[in-house]
Every structure is written in C-alpha cells, then in structure tokens.
GROMACS .gro file of C-alpha atoms in nm:
model
  443
    1MET     CA    1   0.087   2.169   1.923
    2SER     CA    2   0.175   1.808   1.831
    3GLY     CA    3   0.435   1.723   1.569
    4LYS     CA    4   0.465   1.426   1.340
    5TYR     CA    5   0.524   1.105   1.534
    6PHE     CA    6   0.868   0.945   1.522
    7PRO     CA    7   0.965   0.670   1.768
    8LEU     CA    8   1.336   0.747   1.822
    9SER     CA    9   1.523   1.031   1.988
   10PRO     CA   10   1.767   1.232   1.774
   11GLU     CA   11   2.057   1.055   1.944
   12GLU     CA   12   1.909   0.710   1.884
   13LEU     CA   13   1.851   0.785   1.517
   14SER     CA   14   2.205   0.918   1.475
   15ARG     CA   15   2.347   0.597   1.622
   16LEU     CA   16   2.125   0.389   1.394
   17ALA     CA   17   2.243   0.581   1.086
   18GLU     CA   18   2.606   0.531   1.186
   19ARG     CA   19   2.552   0.159   1.228
   20TYR     CA   20   2.354   0.084   0.912
   21GLY     CA   21   2.434   0.373   0.682
   22THR     CA   22   2.175   0.575   0.495
   23PRO     CA   23   1.927   0.570   0.337
   24PHE     CA   24   1.705   0.315   0.509
   25TYR     CA   25   1.342   0.251   0.597
   26LEU     CA   26   1.245   0.220   0.962
   27TYR     CA   27   0.920   0.057   1.079
   28ASP     CA   28   0.768   0.066   1.425
   29GLU     CA   29   0.630  -0.271   1.534
   30ARG     CA   30   0.445  -0.132   1.834
   31GLY     CA   31   0.274   0.133   1.624
   32ILE     CA   32   0.168  -0.119   1.360
   33ARG     CA   33   0.030  -0.363   1.618
   34GLU     CA   34  -0.160  -0.099   1.813
   35ASN     CA   35  -0.301   0.047   1.493
   36ILE     CA   36  -0.429  -0.278   1.345
   37ARG     CA   37  -0.585  -0.363   1.680
   38ARG     CA   38  -0.775  -0.032   1.675
   39PHE     CA   39  -0.895  -0.103   1.323
   40GLN     CA   40  -1.010  -0.455   1.406
   41ALA     CA   41  -1.176  -0.341   1.729
   42ALA     CA   42  -1.386  -0.091   1.534
   43PHE     CA   43  -1.525  -0.375   1.321
   44SER     CA   44  -1.542  -0.639   1.593
   45GLY     CA   45  -1.923  -0.631   1.590
   46PHE     CA   46  -1.938  -0.747   1.227
   47PRO     CA   47  -1.978  -1.123   1.184
   48GLY     CA   48  -1.662  -1.294   1.060
   49PHE     CA   49  -1.480  -0.966   0.998
   50LYS     CA   50  -1.146  -1.004   0.819
   51GLU     CA   51  -0.875  -0.760   0.714
   52PHE     CA   52  -0.675  -0.892   0.417
   53PHE     CA   53  -0.363  -0.673   0.434
   54ALA     CA   54  -0.261  -0.542   0.091
   55VAL     CA   55   0.079  -0.705   0.050
   56LYS     CA   56   0.174  -0.462  -0.227
   57ALA     CA   57   0.185  -0.183   0.034
   58CYS     CA   58   0.471  -0.332   0.236
   59PRO     CA   59   0.591  -0.670   0.103
   60ASN     CA   60   0.827  -0.776   0.379
   61PRO     CA   61   0.777  -1.111   0.556
   62PHE     CA   62   0.857  -0.963   0.897
   63ILE     CA   63   0.578  -0.707   0.857
   64LEU     CA   64   0.342  -0.975   0.725
   65LYS     CA   65   0.427  -1.202   1.018
   66ILE     CA   66   0.336  -0.923   1.262
   67LEU     CA   67   0.001  -0.880   1.088
   68ALA     CA   68  -0.058  -1.256   1.068
   69ASP     CA   69  -0.005  -1.269   1.445
   70GLU     CA   70  -0.277  -1.004   1.475
   71GLY     CA   71  -0.522  -1.216   1.273
   72CYS     CA   72  -0.489  -1.052   0.932
   73GLY     CA   73  -0.509  -1.226   0.599
   74ALA     CA   74  -0.330  -1.116   0.283
   75ASP     CA   75  -0.449  -0.949  -0.035
   76CYS     CA   76  -0.212  -1.060  -0.313
   77SER     CA   77  -0.184  -0.967  -0.678
   78SER     CA   78   0.107  -1.178  -0.809
   79LEU     CA   79   0.280  -1.514  -0.767
   80PRO     CA   80   0.567  -1.372  -0.559
   81GLU     CA   81   0.316  -1.204  -0.326
   82LEU     CA   82   0.132  -1.536  -0.288
   83ILE     CA   83   0.457  -1.706  -0.194
   84LEU     CA   84   0.553  -1.423   0.041
   85ALA     CA   85   0.221  -1.451   0.224
   86GLU     CA   86   0.260  -1.827   0.253
   87LYS     CA   87   0.613  -1.797   0.392
   88SER     CA   88   0.479  -1.549   0.647
   89GLY     CA   89   0.222  -1.798   0.773
   90ILE     CA   90  -0.083  -1.667   0.584
   91THR     CA   91  -0.236  -1.958   0.396
   92GLY     CA   92  -0.551  -2.103   0.241
   93GLU     CA   93  -0.859  -1.883   0.235
   94ASN     CA   94  -0.678  -1.625   0.442
   95VAL     CA   95  -0.528  -1.520   0.109
   96MET     CA   96  -0.736  -1.323  -0.141
   97PHE     CA   97  -0.584  -1.336  -0.490
   98SER     CA   98  -0.705  -1.018  -0.660
   99SER     CA   99  -0.509  -0.991  -0.982
  100ASN     CA  100  -0.584  -0.848  -1.325
  101GLU     CA  101  -0.446  -0.971  -1.658
  102THR     CA  102  -0.318  -1.273  -1.466
  103PRO     CA  103  -0.095  -1.546  -1.616
  104GLU     CA  104  -0.231  -1.900  -1.608
  105LYS     CA  105   0.043  -2.034  -1.379
  106GLU     CA  106  -0.049  -1.783  -1.107
  107TYR     CA  107  -0.412  -1.897  -1.098
  108ILE     CA  108  -0.295  -2.257  -1.085
  109TYR     CA  109  -0.064  -2.187  -0.790
  110ALA     CA  110  -0.326  -1.992  -0.594
  111ASN     CA  111  -0.583  -2.267  -0.649
  112LEU     CA  112  -0.341  -2.540  -0.541
  113LYS     CA  113  -0.280  -2.349  -0.220
  114GLY     CA  114  -0.652  -2.310  -0.151
  115ASN     CA  115  -0.645  -1.932  -0.192
  116ILE     CA  116  -0.956  -1.738  -0.294
  117LEU     CA  117  -0.962  -1.641  -0.661
  118ASN     CA  118  -1.110  -1.295  -0.704
  119LEU     CA  119  -1.162  -1.257  -1.079
  120ASP     CA  120  -1.125  -0.922  -1.250
  121ASP     CA  121  -1.321  -0.989  -1.570
  122ILE     CA  122  -1.598  -1.208  -1.705
  123THR     CA  123  -1.359  -1.351  -1.967
  124HIS     CA  124  -1.146  -1.487  -1.685
  125ILE     CA  125  -1.412  -1.752  -1.616
  126PRO     CA  126  -1.328  -1.968  -1.921
  127PHE     CA  127  -0.959  -1.880  -1.878
  128VAL     CA  128  -0.954  -2.014  -1.522
  129GLU     CA  129  -1.172  -2.312  -1.611
  130LYS     CA  130  -0.927  -2.414  -1.883
  131ALA     CA  131  -0.621  -2.354  -1.663
  132LEU     CA  132  -0.757  -2.551  -1.367
  133GLY     CA  133  -0.963  -2.810  -1.553
  134ALA     CA  134  -1.272  -2.689  -1.365
  135LEU     CA  135  -1.384  -2.387  -1.174
  136PRO     CA  136  -1.300  -2.390  -0.801
  137GLU     CA  137  -1.567  -2.444  -0.537
  138VAL     CA  138  -1.536  -2.083  -0.420
  139ILE     CA  139  -1.499  -1.777  -0.640
  140SER     CA  140  -1.530  -1.400  -0.617
  141PHE     CA  141  -1.566  -1.116  -0.866
  142ARG     CA  142  -1.447  -0.757  -0.861
  143TYR     CA  143  -1.723  -0.504  -0.924
  144ASN     CA  144  -1.659  -0.179  -1.108
  145PRO     CA  145  -1.966   0.044  -1.057
  146GLY     CA  146  -1.854   0.288  -1.326
  147PRO     CA  147  -2.043   0.620  -1.321
  148LEU     CA  148  -2.259   0.499  -1.031
  149LYS     CA  149  -1.961   0.576  -0.807
  150SER     CA  150  -1.916   0.950  -0.768
  151SER     CA  151  -1.672   0.995  -0.477
  152GLY     CA  152  -1.317   0.882  -0.409
  153VAL     CA  153  -1.194   0.941  -0.766
  154ASN     CA  154  -0.816   0.997  -0.784
  155ALA     CA  155  -0.510   0.961  -1.005
  156ILE     CA  156  -0.423   0.614  -0.873
  157ILE     CA  157  -0.751   0.433  -0.930
  158GLY     CA  158  -0.894   0.680  -1.180
  159LYS     CA  159  -1.259   0.734  -1.260
  160PRO     CA  160  -1.431   0.395  -1.230
  161GLU     CA  161  -1.563   0.417  -1.586
  162GLU     CA  162  -1.207   0.477  -1.712
  163ALA     CA  163  -1.031   0.224  -1.487
  164LYS     CA  164  -0.916  -0.112  -1.622
  165TYR     CA  165  -1.048  -0.301  -1.320
  166GLY     CA  166  -1.353  -0.514  -1.257
  167LEU     CA  167  -1.684  -0.610  -1.415
  168THR     CA  168  -1.979  -0.387  -1.497
  169ARG     CA  169  -2.300  -0.434  -1.303
  170GLY     CA  170  -2.461  -0.620  -1.591
  171GLN     CA  171  -2.158  -0.848  -1.629
  172MET     CA  172  -2.169  -0.931  -1.258
  173PHE     CA  173  -2.508  -1.096  -1.296
  174GLU     CA  174  -2.392  -1.293  -1.598
  175ALA     CA  175  -2.070  -1.400  -1.425
  176TYR     CA  176  -2.245  -1.531  -1.113
  177ARG     CA  177  -2.508  -1.707  -1.326
  178ILE     CA  178  -2.241  -1.884  -1.532
  179CYS     CA  179  -2.046  -1.992  -1.225
  180ARG     CA  180  -2.361  -2.102  -1.041
  181ASP     CA  181  -2.462  -2.318  -1.337
  182LYS     CA  182  -2.112  -2.467  -1.358
  183GLY     CA  183  -2.124  -2.587  -1.000
  184VAL     CA  184  -1.955  -2.312  -0.801
  185ARG     CA  185  -2.118  -2.324  -0.458
  186ARG     CA  186  -1.955  -2.044  -0.257
  187PHE     CA  187  -1.929  -1.684  -0.365
  188GLY     CA  188  -1.771  -1.358  -0.258
  189LEU     CA  189  -1.813  -1.004  -0.384
  190HIS     CA  190  -1.537  -0.746  -0.407
  191THR     CA  191  -1.479  -0.387  -0.509
  192MET     CA  192  -1.194  -0.136  -0.490
  193VAL     CA  193  -1.281   0.214  -0.612
  194ALA     CA  194  -1.087   0.458  -0.394
  195SER     CA  195  -0.733   0.532  -0.285
  196ASN     CA  196  -0.602   0.743   0.003
  197GLU     CA  197  -0.952   0.869   0.083
  198LEU     CA  198  -1.009   1.047   0.415
  199ASP     CA  199  -1.384   1.105   0.386
  200THR     CA  200  -1.579   0.818   0.540
  201ALA     CA  201  -1.883   0.918   0.332
  202CYS     CA  202  -1.699   0.781   0.030
  203PHE     CA  203  -1.692   0.433   0.186
  204ALA     CA  204  -2.056   0.457   0.289
  205GLU     CA  205  -2.142   0.518  -0.077
  206THR     CA  206  -1.929   0.221  -0.181
  207ALA     CA  207  -2.096  -0.002   0.076
  208SER     CA  208  -2.441   0.108  -0.040
  209LEU     CA  209  -2.361   0.025  -0.405
  210VAL     CA  210  -2.205  -0.313  -0.332
  211PHE     CA  211  -2.464  -0.417  -0.075
  212ALA     CA  212  -2.741  -0.334  -0.322
  213LEU     CA  213  -2.573  -0.553  -0.581
  214ALA     CA  214  -2.548  -0.840  -0.332
  215ALA     CA  215  -2.918  -0.806  -0.253
  216ASP     CA  216  -3.007  -0.810  -0.623
  217LEU     CA  217  -2.787  -1.114  -0.690
  218ARG     CA  218  -2.974  -1.306  -0.425
  219ARG     CA  219  -3.316  -1.193  -0.543
  220GLN     CA  220  -3.258  -1.247  -0.914
  221LEU     CA  221  -3.017  -1.543  -0.922
  222GLY     CA  222  -3.056  -1.709  -0.585
  223VAL     CA  223  -2.684  -1.647  -0.526
  224THR     CA  224  -2.600  -1.556  -0.168
  225VAL     CA  225  -2.252  -1.413  -0.127
  226GLU     CA  226  -2.059  -1.537   0.173
  227TRP     CA  227  -1.854  -1.222   0.215
  228ILE     CA  228  -1.828  -0.871   0.077
  229ASP     CA  229  -1.482  -0.719   0.045
  230LEU     CA  230  -1.500  -0.338   0.046
  231GLY     CA  231  -1.143  -0.313  -0.082
  232GLY     CA  232  -0.903  -0.062   0.065
  233GLY     CA  233  -0.850   0.303  -0.011
  234VAL     CA  234  -0.865   0.433   0.345
  235GLY     CA  235  -0.622   0.724   0.355
  236ILE     CA  236  -0.380   0.871   0.606
  237PRO     CA  237  -0.310   1.238   0.690
  238TYR     CA  238   0.005   1.306   0.492
  239LYS     CA  239  -0.035   1.685   0.508
  240PRO     CA  240  -0.045   1.924   0.804
  241GLY     CA  241  -0.401   1.998   0.911
  242GLN     CA  242  -0.550   1.675   0.775
  243GLN     CA  243  -0.737   1.449   1.018
  244ALA     CA  244  -0.691   1.074   1.034
  245VAL     CA  245  -0.988   0.856   0.951
  246ASP     CA  246  -1.189   0.772   1.261
  247TYR     CA  247  -1.220   0.393   1.249
  248ALA     CA  248  -1.527   0.394   1.473
  249GLU     CA  249  -1.700   0.643   1.244
  250LEU     CA  250  -1.604   0.436   0.940
  251ALA     CA  251  -1.747   0.122   1.099
  252ALA     CA  252  -2.066   0.304   1.198
  253ARG     CA  253  -2.119   0.427   0.842
  254VAL     CA  254  -2.075   0.074   0.705
  255GLN     CA  255  -2.307  -0.066   0.972
  256ALA     CA  256  -2.573   0.187   0.873
  257GLN     CA  257  -2.563   0.048   0.518
  258VAL     CA  258  -2.576  -0.308   0.650
  259ASP     CA  259  -2.890  -0.219   0.842
  260ALA     CA  260  -3.045  -0.031   0.549
  261VAL     CA  261  -2.963  -0.275   0.267
  262LEU     CA  262  -2.833  -0.616   0.378
  263VAL     CA  263  -3.062  -0.686   0.673
  264PRO     CA  264  -3.388  -0.632   0.477
  265ALA     CA  265  -3.248  -0.863   0.207
  266GLY     CA  266  -3.182  -1.137   0.462
  267LEU     CA  267  -2.807  -1.094   0.424
  268ASP     CA  268  -2.724  -0.977   0.775
  269ALA     CA  269  -2.489  -1.277   0.824
  270VAL     CA  270  -2.266  -1.177   0.531
  271LYS     CA  271  -1.903  -1.125   0.637
  272ILE     CA  272  -1.752  -0.781   0.580
  273CYS     CA  273  -1.387  -0.762   0.476
  274TRP     CA  274  -1.130  -0.497   0.399
  275GLU     CA  275  -0.797  -0.511   0.220
  276CYS     CA  276  -0.635  -0.197   0.358
  277GLY     CA  277  -0.262  -0.143   0.330
  278ARG     CA  278  -0.181   0.227   0.360
  279PRO     CA  279  -0.361   0.298   0.692
  280VAL     CA  280  -0.214  -0.014   0.853
  281THR     CA  281   0.158   0.047   0.801
  282GLY     CA  282   0.181   0.388   0.631
  283PRO     CA  283   0.210   0.612   0.941
  284TYR     CA  284   0.457   0.372   1.103
  285GLY     CA  285   0.730   0.370   0.840
  286TRP     CA  286   0.990   0.638   0.764
  287LEU     CA  287   1.258   0.684   0.501
  288VAL     CA  288   1.571   0.818   0.667
  289THR     CA  289   1.824   0.989   0.440
  290ARG     CA  290   2.128   1.212   0.484
  291ALA     CA  291   2.189   1.556   0.337
  292ILE     CA  292   2.505   1.527   0.127
  293HIS     CA  293   2.493   1.839  -0.093
  294GLU     CA  294   2.348   2.186  -0.106
  295LYS     CA  295   2.295   2.392  -0.418
  296HIS     CA  296   2.217   2.760  -0.466
  297ILE     CA  297   2.088   2.857  -0.810
  298TYR     CA  298   1.739   2.977  -0.896
  299ARG     CA  299   1.617   2.788  -0.591
  300GLU     CA  300   1.776   2.651  -0.279
  301TYR     CA  301   1.833   2.276  -0.299
  302ILE     CA  302   1.924   2.010  -0.047
  303GLY     CA  303   2.061   1.694  -0.209
  304VAL     CA  304   2.018   1.370  -0.014
  305ASP     CA  305   2.152   1.018  -0.055
  306ALA     CA  306   1.806   0.871  -0.118
  307SER     CA  307   1.628   0.921  -0.448
  308MET     CA  308   1.298   0.862  -0.623
  309ALA     CA  309   1.423   0.504  -0.668
  310ASP     CA  310   1.368   0.464  -0.293
  311LEU     CA  311   1.037   0.654  -0.268
  312MET     CA  312   0.862   0.735  -0.592
  313ARG     CA  313   0.527   0.868  -0.469
  314PRO     CA  314   0.629   1.237  -0.466
  315GLY     CA  315   0.780   1.217  -0.815
  316MET     CA  316   0.512   0.992  -0.964
  317TYR     CA  317   0.200   1.148  -0.813
  318GLY     CA  318   0.320   1.482  -0.679
  319ALA     CA  319   0.234   1.330  -0.342
  320TYR     CA  320   0.313   1.517  -0.020
  321HIS     CA  321   0.531   1.355   0.245
  322HIS     CA  322   0.618   1.557   0.552
  323VAL     CA  323   0.993   1.605   0.606
  324THR     CA  324   1.162   1.682   0.935
  325VAL     CA  325   1.529   1.727   1.020
  326ASN     CA  326   1.668   1.512   1.298
  327GLY     CA  327   1.717   1.715   1.616
  328LYS     CA  328   1.582   2.040   1.468
  329PRO     CA  329   1.237   2.194   1.524
  330ASP     CA  330   0.967   2.154   1.261
  331PRO     CA  331   0.875   2.505   1.138
  332THR     CA  332   0.519   2.386   1.071
  333ASP     CA  333   0.256   2.382   1.342
  334TRP     CA  334   0.120   2.037   1.265
  335ASP     CA  335  -0.220   2.097   1.423
  336SER     CA  336  -0.291   2.412   1.225
  337GLY     CA  337  -0.088   2.326   0.917
  338SER     CA  338   0.061   2.673   0.943
  339VAL     CA  339   0.420   2.787   0.898
  340LYS     CA  340   0.316   3.124   1.040
  341ALA     CA  341   0.217   2.958   1.366
  342GLY     CA  342   0.556   2.791   1.374
  343LEU     CA  343   0.733   3.119   1.318
  344GLU     CA  344   0.535   3.280   1.597
  345ALA     CA  345   0.661   3.002   1.820
  346GLY     CA  346   1.016   3.106   1.733
  347ARG     CA  347   1.107   2.844   1.474
  348ASP     CA  348   1.352   2.948   1.204
  349TYR     CA  349   1.316   2.814   0.852
  350ARG     CA  350   1.443   2.818   0.493
  351VAL     CA  351   1.261   2.713   0.175
  352TYR     CA  352   1.416   2.419  -0.011
  353ASP     CA  353   1.359   2.164  -0.279
  354VAL     CA  354   1.478   1.832  -0.131
  355VAL     CA  355   1.612   1.625  -0.417
  356GLY     CA  356   1.775   1.296  -0.508
  357SER     CA  357   2.035   1.218  -0.772
  358LEU     CA  358   1.833   1.062  -1.055
  359CYS     CA  359   1.853   1.209  -1.404
  360GLU     CA  360   1.490   1.318  -1.370
  361ASN     CA  361   1.373   1.661  -1.255
  362CYS     CA  362   1.077   1.498  -1.077
  363ASP     CA  363   1.323   1.330  -0.837
  364LYS     CA  364   1.211   1.554  -0.553
  365PHE     CA  365   1.089   1.456  -0.208
  366ALA     CA  366   0.973   1.809  -0.131
  367VAL     CA  367   0.921   2.119  -0.345
  368GLN     CA  368   0.954   2.470  -0.200
  369ARG     CA  369   0.922   2.324   0.147
  370PRO     CA  370   0.981   2.525   0.467
  371LEU     CA  371   1.244   2.345   0.674
  372PRO     CA  372   1.485   2.447   0.947
  373PRO     CA  373   1.827   2.544   0.808
  374VAL     CA  374   1.976   2.218   0.677
  375GLU     CA  375   2.347   2.144   0.690
  376THR     CA  376   2.541   1.876   0.507
  377GLY     CA  377   2.539   1.567   0.726
  378ASP     CA  378   2.194   1.628   0.874
  379LEU     CA  379   1.953   1.335   0.878
  380LEU     CA  380   1.618   1.401   0.713
  381ILE     CA  381   1.313   1.196   0.811
  382ILE     CA  382   1.051   1.145   0.541
  383HIS     CA  383   0.729   1.056   0.718
  384ASP     CA  384   0.434   0.829   0.636
  385ALA     CA  385   0.645   0.611   0.408
  386GLY     CA  386   0.542   0.275   0.554
  387ALA     CA  387   0.316   0.186   0.261
  388HIS     CA  388   0.391   0.202  -0.110
  389GLY     CA  389   0.743   0.322  -0.028
  390ARG     CA  390   1.019   0.060  -0.046
  391ALA     CA  391   0.772  -0.161  -0.232
  392MET     CA  392   0.772   0.071  -0.535
  393GLY     CA  393   1.151   0.098  -0.552
  394PHE     CA  394   1.341   0.051  -0.877
  395ASN     CA  395   1.693   0.053  -1.022
  396TYR     CA  396   1.689   0.333  -1.278
  397ASN     CA  397   2.031   0.498  -1.317
  398GLY     CA  398   2.172   0.186  -1.151
  399LYS     CA  399   2.047   0.298  -0.813
  400LEU     CA  400   2.063   0.036  -0.539
  401ARG     CA  401   1.751   0.010  -0.325
  402CYS     CA  402   1.788   0.077   0.044
  403GLY     CA  403   1.736  -0.164   0.330
  404GLU     CA  404   1.465  -0.191   0.595
  405LEU     CA  405   1.491  -0.187   0.974
  406LEU     CA  406   1.230  -0.285   1.231
  407LEU     CA  407   1.203  -0.124   1.574
  408ARG     CA  408   1.076  -0.407   1.794
  409THR     CA  409   0.833  -0.355   2.079
  410GLY     CA  410   1.117  -0.407   2.327
  411GLY     CA  411   1.321  -0.124   2.178
  412GLU     CA  412   1.580  -0.327   1.989
  413VAL     CA  413   1.628  -0.272   1.614
  414MET     CA  414   1.673  -0.553   1.365
  415GLU     CA  415   1.757  -0.546   0.997
  416ILE     CA  416   1.472  -0.708   0.805
  417ARG     CA  417   1.606  -0.635   0.457
  418ARG     CA  418   1.966  -0.543   0.380
  419GLN     CA  419   2.064  -0.274   0.134
  420GLU     CA  420   2.115  -0.387  -0.222
  421THR     CA  421   2.472  -0.427  -0.342
  422VAL     CA  422   2.638  -0.388  -0.680
  423ASP     CA  423   2.650  -0.768  -0.698
  424ASP     CA  424   2.271  -0.776  -0.653
  425TYR     CA  425   2.231  -0.531  -0.939
  426PHE     CA  426   2.440  -0.744  -1.174
  427SER     CA  427   2.307  -1.082  -1.053
  428THR     CA  428   2.067  -1.137  -1.345
  429LEU     CA  429   2.335  -1.065  -1.607
  430ASP     CA  430   2.575  -1.326  -1.747
  431PHE     CA  431   2.910  -1.155  -1.806
  432ARG     CA  432   3.066  -1.483  -1.920
  433ALA     CA  433   2.824  -1.488  -2.210
  434LEU     CA  434   2.912  -1.124  -2.276
  435SER     CA  435   3.278  -1.210  -2.320
  436LEU     CA  436   3.184  -1.486  -2.568
  437PHE     CA  437   2.953  -1.240  -2.743
  438ASN     CA  438   3.242  -0.995  -2.780
  439ALA     CA  439   3.472  -1.266  -2.910
  440LYS     CA  440   3.224  -1.376  -3.176
  441SER     CA  441   3.151  -1.020  -3.277
  442SER     CA  442   3.517  -0.964  -3.354
  443GLU     CA  443   3.547  -1.263  -3.589
   0.00000   0.00000   0.00000
C-alpha cells in the first residue's frame, strides 16, 4: 500500500505551520524538477520538442524560474502573464500568447517582445493587422475540430462544438491563405480540446486530427507549419485508484500518429509542442489548512481556516482532492481506492464534510469523506493543489488569499508569496475620496 506523497514529516509540517501560520500552499521543487525532466525525456526523440508551461496553472515567478531552468517556455493568456514570464527569464519565441477576446494593447505588447501570437479566431487577423500596422512574420492559429473530436469532453473545455475557442476546419484554410498572401512566412498550428484527461487514446485522436489538418494545409495551400502545439489537458490521478499518465506511452501514441500522418506528408521535421500545466506542478503542490471548528447537525462538519477563496476547484467543478490529516493514518488504501481495505488494516475513520467559511454552501473541500477522527487544531493537507489552486483565488466575503512556500531541493523552505493583508484588500480603494463623497452628499 502506498499513500499520497507529501514531502515533509508531521513534525516538520507542524513547525512550518507555526512559523508561517495557516493556510498556505507548499510546493516541492525537487518533485517539480524531476517530473518535468521525465516528461521532456519521454519526448526527447521529437525534433525541436518544447513544453510551453501553462502559466495560468501556477503563476508564481519562482515556479516559472524553476521551469525556465529546465528548458520550458511559457503559455500565456494575458498581459500580466506575459510580463510574469518575461520577469522569470522566459522571453521571445519561448512565449506562446494564446488568448481569446484579447485587447489590442496585449497583442501589441506580445509582438514588441517577439512572442508568438496564437490567434483564436479568423476575425483576429484584421484586428491584429490594424493594431500592429502589419501582420507579424510568424503566426499561429487555434483549431477547434468541433464534432470531429469525440473524446476528452469535460466541464472545463466543454464539447468542442459548444466551446468558444478556436477556428473551424474550414476557417483554418481561409486564415492561413489570408496570412500567406499578406506576407506571413512562418506558421504554427495549435489546438486545446481536453482537460484533466488520463486516457492517452484521447491525445492520439487529437494528434491524428491536427496532423491531418497540417498535411492538408501543405497540400492545398503550400503552407508548411513549423510546429504543432497539441495543447495541454494531460490529467493527474486526483482520486484513489486512478493511474497517472505514462509519459512514455503518451509519447509513443503521438509518435505513431507522426509516422502515420506527418511522415507521408513530408512533415516529419515539424516540431511537436505541449502546453501542459496540471501534470507539471499539480501533484507537487498542497494546500495546508488548520481545523478550527467542528459542527454536529445533520452531518458531521470540520471547519478549516482555508476556504473556496483559496481553492475553488471542489466548489466550482465538484472536483475531488484527496485530504489527509497530519500525523494520522489515511483510512483509504490508495492503491485500491478502498476504505474497506483501510479498515481491514486497522485504520479508524469518521465521515465529514470539510468546509470553509464563505457564505456559499459549495464552499466544501470534501463531501462525506472518510477521514481519521479530526480534532480542532489538526493540520489538514489537501493534495494535488499545485495547479489551478492559488491561481484561481479570489476575495469574496473579503477573504484574504493565502501565501505560498517553496521546499527547495536542499530541504530549506522559502516564502515565495506572502499572505494577503487587510491593507492589500483595501489598496485599490481611495478612502480619502470617500470622505469627500460623504461630505458632498450631506450638503
């Protein structure tokens, strides 16, 4: 039996909580580095392979700097993300700007910095041309295969034919033709049609669809794409019993489609890219929170000092995150996904809803979850929170977002983002103007 990985002993975590207070995010530098190296090694046989880390998953410059050191680029979708990547040492064409409904100033900034513009719609061609004065030398388009894509559909991306993203297959040909005729000389091709998918067959299907489009673009328009970005969407095993994606198997499935589709089309030199976020940092980040209340009504509740404002995935998507209690045995047998197996091994448990303090009933990290008996003061570890966790935080109910800590490879811990303060919360408000407003209102 193997439990969920956590890099600190119960004593080390207790000392950390005393020093920094709870809640906080903790990331494991060693785990992130070793993981991205495994991912890149699986694709090392592909010419010019590049992973553009999805900044939206974990937008912290210390994390980005680690990934930049490991040779990653950055997938950005806003001006602040572009700046964050730049400050982390990821520049030029190592940045893929994949944004939809994008303001003019953001295209201008990305172009000035030499970033790759990955356009989300055919109408963005004249929009960008007007904003920049001319189309850039290199351009990419996001492909939405619509009903041609049958696997990987989920609540985040949605059915391709219902999703707001990308161009139809017919529009792709028109877009590349227009740009070719306007003097664009270098092209890329992009898609993103899955999220948190564990079945490698889904990505094989995606590769087949996109590779076929690349072959047809060359045959019909004489446009040879320089790279194909397969997007992200590779999942992680949040739940007991789920298996992690085998990177070698994933690479082999993509290579099979390269051999079947790209090589016969004379496109075997095309670079293959990914823009994964979740599988890179997700398993190596944890939200640590303290039990501060218990409640006994129609259910048993454990109230913690974190809330949905710190991790919204469970409340927003009904997403599962495994929860363990510091220093107490996990009642679940992780390998079998079975509470019964845990009980047979002598582990005691209670069934709780683990909740935060927002005025929303969906503010729950776990619903009817078997846990060891929890006492006020216990530290709870919410696992697999290293992607789309702190990044999706918000300030509803005036909640202050928690800080982030990094466990370095040498064992030391550094604070890479402090907790928000009340002053931070009020920093965009002008109370001097409010006092004038009150004075005028009373005249």
